[in-house]
Short mmCIF file of C-alpha atoms in Angstrom, two decimals:
data_model
loop_
_atom_site.label_atom_id
_atom_site.label_comp_id
_atom_site.label_asym_id
_atom_site.label_seq_id
_atom_site.Cartn_x
_atom_site.Cartn_y
_atom_site.Cartn_z
CA UNK Y 25 -12.80 53.26 24.80
CA UNK Y 26 -11.08 50.53 22.82
CA UNK Y 27 -7.89 49.19 24.34
CA UNK Y 28 -6.91 46.68 21.69
CA UNK Y 29 -6.18 47.42 18.08
CA UNK Y 30 -6.29 44.54 15.63
CA UNK Y 31 -4.24 44.44 12.51
CA UNK Y 32 -5.11 44.03 9.71
CA UNK Y 33 -8.68 45.36 9.67
CA UNK Y 34 -9.56 42.94 6.89
CA UNK Y 35 -7.87 39.82 5.55
CA UNK Y 36 -8.79 37.68 2.56
CA UNK Y 37 -7.11 34.31 2.00
CA UNK Y 38 -7.63 31.07 0.08
CA UNK Y 39 -8.91 27.98 1.84
CA UNK Y 40 -6.00 25.96 3.22
CA UNK Y 41 -3.77 28.98 3.81
CA UNK Y 42 -2.82 30.26 7.26
CA UNK Y 43 -4.30 33.45 8.67
CA UNK Y 44 -2.43 35.67 11.13
CA UNK Y 45 -4.07 38.48 13.05
CA UNK Y 46 -2.31 40.84 15.43
CA UNK Y 47 -3.50 42.77 18.43
CA UNK Y 48 -1.85 45.57 20.38
CA UNK Y 49 -3.02 46.95 23.70
CA UNK Y 50 -2.11 49.81 26.01
CA UNK Y 51 -2.32 48.92 29.70
CA UNK Y 52 -1.30 46.00 31.90
CA UNK Y 53 -3.59 43.00 31.73
CA UNK Y 54 -4.59 39.88 33.66
CA UNK Y 55 -5.20 37.92 30.49
CA UNK Y 56 -5.96 38.35 26.81
CA UNK Y 57 -8.73 36.51 25.01
CA UNK Y 58 -9.67 36.00 21.38
CA UNK Y 59 -13.29 35.81 20.26
CA UNK Y 60 -14.99 35.10 16.93
CA UNK Y 61 -18.19 36.72 15.73
CA UNK Y 62 -20.25 35.52 12.79
CA UNK Y 63 -22.44 38.01 10.93
CA UNK Y 64 -22.87 40.47 13.82
CA UNK Y 65 -24.25 37.90 16.24
CA UNK Y 66 -22.91 36.70 19.60
CA UNK Y 67 -19.23 36.25 20.31
CA UNK Y 68 -17.70 32.81 20.65
CA UNK Y 69 -14.72 32.40 22.94
CA UNK Y 70 -11.72 30.88 21.17
CA UNK Y 71 -8.76 30.96 23.51
CA UNK Y 72 -7.43 32.69 26.63
CA UNK Y 73 -3.79 33.38 27.39
CA UNK Y 74 -2.69 34.62 30.78
CA UNK Y 75 -0.19 37.42 31.28
CA UNK Y 76 2.50 34.97 32.45
CA UNK Y 77 2.13 32.75 29.37
CA UNK Y 78 3.89 33.29 26.05
CA UNK Y 79 2.19 30.80 23.71
CA UNK Y 80 -0.90 28.65 23.70
CA UNK Y 81 -2.41 26.18 21.26
CA UNK Y 82 -5.94 24.95 20.75
CA UNK Y 83 -6.63 22.78 17.71
CA UNK Y 84 -5.80 24.88 14.63
CA UNK Y 85 -5.31 28.00 16.74
CA UNK Y 86 -2.02 29.32 18.06
CA UNK Y 87 -1.86 32.44 20.22
CA UNK Y 88 1.24 34.29 21.33
CA UNK Y 89 1.55 37.04 23.88
CA UNK Y 90 4.41 39.51 24.30
CA UNK Y 91 3.71 41.62 27.38
CA UNK Y 92 6.87 43.69 26.86
CA UNK Y 93 5.52 44.84 23.50
CA UNK Y 94 1.89 44.74 24.65
CA UNK Y 95 0.96 42.63 21.66
CA UNK Y 96 -0.61 39.31 20.77
CA UNK Y 97 -1.11 37.32 17.60
CA UNK Y 98 -3.66 34.71 16.57
CA UNK Y 99 -2.69 32.17 13.93
CA UNK Y 100 -5.32 29.99 12.29
CA UNK Y 101 -3.72 27.18 10.34
CA UNK Y 102 -5.21 25.38 7.34
CA UNK Y 103 -8.11 27.80 7.13
CA UNK Y 104 -11.60 26.72 6.05
CA UNK Y 105 -14.50 28.64 4.56
CA UNK Y 106 -16.27 28.22 7.91
CA UNK Y 107 -13.54 30.34 9.54
CA UNK Y 108 -14.96 33.39 7.74
CA UNK Y 109 -15.89 35.76 10.57
CA UNK Y 110 -14.71 38.78 12.54
CA UNK Y 111 -12.05 38.11 15.15
CA UNK Y 112 -11.61 40.26 18.24
CA UNK Y 113 -8.96 40.39 20.89
CA UNK Y 114 -10.09 41.39 24.36
CA UNK Y 115 -8.00 42.29 27.34
CA UNK Y 116 -9.23 41.51 30.82
CA UNK Y 117 -8.75 44.11 33.52
CA UNK Y 118 -9.69 43.60 37.11
CA UNK Y 119 -12.80 45.05 38.67
CA UNK Y 120 -11.86 43.55 41.98
CA UNK Y 121 -13.29 40.54 43.80
CA UNK Y 122 -12.17 38.28 40.97
CA UNK Y 123 -14.35 39.99 38.37
CA UNK Y 124 -13.07 41.06 34.98
CA UNK Y 125 -14.06 43.67 32.48
CA UNK Y 126 -13.27 42.87 28.85
CA UNK Y 127 -11.98 45.66 26.61
CA UNK Y 128 -12.23 44.81 22.91
CA UNK Y 129 -10.46 46.02 19.81
CA UNK Y 130 -12.23 46.83 16.55
CA UNK Y 131 -11.63 43.39 15.11
CA UNK Y 132 -10.20 41.78 12.00
CA UNK Y 133 -12.65 40.68 9.33
CA UNK Y 134 -11.39 37.40 7.86
CA UNK Y 135 -12.71 36.06 4.56
CA UNK Y 136 -11.68 32.56 3.52
CA UNK Y 137 -12.32 31.91 -0.16
CA UNK Y 138 -13.18 28.29 -1.07
CA UNK L 239 -24.29 27.15 22.15
CA UNK L 240 -23.20 29.09 25.23
CA UNK L 241 -26.35 28.60 27.26
CA UNK L 242 -26.90 32.36 27.41
CA UNK L 243 -30.09 33.64 25.82
CA UNK L 244 -31.31 37.15 25.06
CA UNK L 245 -34.67 38.63 24.13
CA UNK L 246 -35.89 40.10 21.94
CA UNK L 247 -33.61 39.44 18.96
CA UNK L 248 -34.57 42.68 17.23
CA UNK L 249 -36.26 45.84 18.42
CA UNK L 250 -37.23 49.16 16.85
CA UNK L 251 -37.86 52.21 19.04
CA UNK L 252 -38.17 55.93 18.49
CA UNK L 253 -36.01 58.62 20.01
CA UNK L 254 -36.99 59.48 23.59
CA UNK L 255 -38.58 56.12 24.34
CA UNK L 256 -37.41 53.63 26.95
CA UNK L 257 -36.35 50.03 26.30
CA UNK L 258 -35.74 46.91 28.39
CA UNK L 259 -33.53 44.11 27.10
CA UNK L 260 -33.38 40.74 28.81
CA UNK L 261 -30.72 38.12 29.33
CA UNK L 262 -30.76 34.67 30.85
CA UNK L 263 -27.37 33.49 32.06
CA UNK L 264 -26.04 29.99 32.39
CA UNK L 265 -27.22 28.33 35.58
CA UNK L 266 -24.68 28.93 38.33
CA UNK L 267 -23.18 32.03 36.70
CA UNK L 268 -23.53 34.83 39.22
CA UNK L 269 -21.78 37.48 37.13
CA UNK L 270 -23.36 39.14 34.10
CA UNK L 271 -21.84 41.83 31.92
CA UNK L 272 -23.50 43.97 29.25
CA UNK L 273 -21.79 45.32 26.14
CA UNK L 274 -22.83 47.69 23.36
CA UNK L 275 -21.51 47.02 19.87
CA UNK L 276 -21.98 49.71 17.25
CA UNK L 277 -21.78 48.71 13.60
CA UNK L 278 -18.21 48.00 12.54
CA UNK L 279 -16.84 48.37 16.07
CA UNK L 280 -15.84 46.07 18.87
CA UNK L 281 -18.11 45.62 21.90
CA UNK L 282 -17.86 48.28 24.60
CA UNK L 283 -18.37 47.45 28.27
CA UNK L 284 -21.50 49.03 29.77
CA UNK L 285 -21.57 47.50 33.27
CA UNK L 286 -21.30 44.29 35.24
CA UNK L 287 -23.48 42.81 37.96
CA UNK L 288 -22.34 40.34 40.59
CA UNK L 289 -24.86 38.81 42.98
CA UNK L 290 -27.44 41.48 42.08
CA UNK L 291 -25.12 44.43 42.76
CA UNK L 292 -23.42 46.64 40.15
CA UNK L 293 -19.77 45.62 40.18
CA UNK L 294 -18.27 48.00 37.64
CA UNK L 295 -19.33 50.46 34.97
CA UNK L 296 -17.92 51.66 31.67
CA UNK L 297 -18.21 55.12 30.16
CA UNK L 298 -22.00 55.14 29.77
CA UNK L 299 -24.46 57.71 31.17
CA UNK L 300 -26.88 56.95 34.02
CA UNK L 301 -29.77 56.49 31.61
CA UNK L 302 -28.24 53.04 31.06
CA UNK L 303 -29.21 50.96 34.09
CA UNK L 304 -29.49 47.33 34.94
CA UNK L 305 -30.91 44.72 37.22
CA UNK L 306 -29.86 41.18 38.05
CA UNK L 307 -32.22 38.66 39.61
CA UNK L 308 -31.57 35.56 41.76
CA UNK L 309 -32.78 33.26 38.98
CA UNK L 310 -29.77 34.12 36.73
CA UNK L 311 -31.77 36.54 34.60
CA UNK L 312 -30.90 40.19 34.12
CA UNK L 313 -32.13 43.34 32.38
CA UNK L 314 -30.58 46.30 30.64
CA UNK L 315 -32.76 49.42 30.68
CA UNK L 316 -32.10 52.45 28.54
CA UNK L 317 -34.12 55.63 29.08
CA UNK L 318 -34.53 58.61 26.76
CA UNK L 319 -33.25 56.72 23.73
CA UNK L 320 -30.98 58.54 21.32
CA UNK L 321 -30.19 57.71 17.69
CA UNK L 322 -26.64 56.73 18.69
CA UNK L 323 -28.04 54.01 20.96
CA UNK L 324 -28.71 51.95 17.83
CA UNK L 325 -26.43 48.96 18.24
CA UNK L 326 -26.15 45.28 19.05
CA UNK L 327 -26.44 44.73 22.81
CA UNK L 328 -24.69 41.68 24.17
CA UNK L 329 -24.82 40.11 27.57
CA UNK L 330 -22.19 37.73 28.85
CA UNK L 331 -22.06 35.58 31.95
CA UNK L 332 -19.36 33.86 33.92
CA UNK L 333 -19.24 32.01 37.18
CA UNK L 334 -16.98 32.35 40.20
CA UNK L 335 -13.43 33.24 39.31
CA UNK L 336 -13.81 31.92 35.76
CA UNK L 337 -12.18 34.32 33.35
CA UNK L 338 -14.03 33.30 30.20
CA UNK L 339 -17.25 35.19 29.53
CA UNK L 340 -20.01 33.38 27.64
CA UNK L 341 -21.96 35.60 25.29
CA UNK L 342 -25.57 35.53 24.24
CA UNK L 343 -26.63 36.08 20.60
CA UNK L 344 -27.45 39.73 21.23
CA UNK L 345 -30.38 42.10 20.75
CA UNK L 346 -30.20 44.44 17.79
CA UNK L 347 -31.77 47.79 18.69
CA UNK L 348 -32.66 50.38 16.08
CA UNK L 349 -33.62 53.86 17.26
CA UNK L 350 -35.46 56.01 14.72
#
């Protein structure tokens, strides 16, 4: 079953604009991660935010986490055509012994128009 | 590049057949997870192996099984294929207590 729900399902913006994607989840988490997927191939890890963190930055990416609302957002600033991809949030739940199972949402399909 | 490879890249099977998909993890990564991604959906967790033992399983029937080998390779086996098994199958590895999972490029399976 899918834990996370991304919003919007699809987003189309002009190059140079900012893109914001939101994710909501249902159960308590150890951490939340964002991944990018190009053209139905493998997922690329973008950023991880732990449950005791509220905001994290990595290059043009900014992630926030609100555990009270069970929600997260991913902001991509100054978007480029190469950012065109599907973006997924994934929550990490413990399997014990330090192992984690990732539960993904359905993703946001971002199109950046040159 | 994540250092995780999968083979084959594409595969076509008919209903009722069996299939084996392969994954080679990053050296030193003793945990491998397998995911199924149907078209237009997010990946769904199938199971995870840690040091050659199954460490957790998602909501998939027993005809989905796996193996992990000491040389950081692993297999996903699916018996009695059904049309709904058509999907992209992804493996991901991580080492120790590392929380980030590194994904391979996937195997696209089509069941006719």
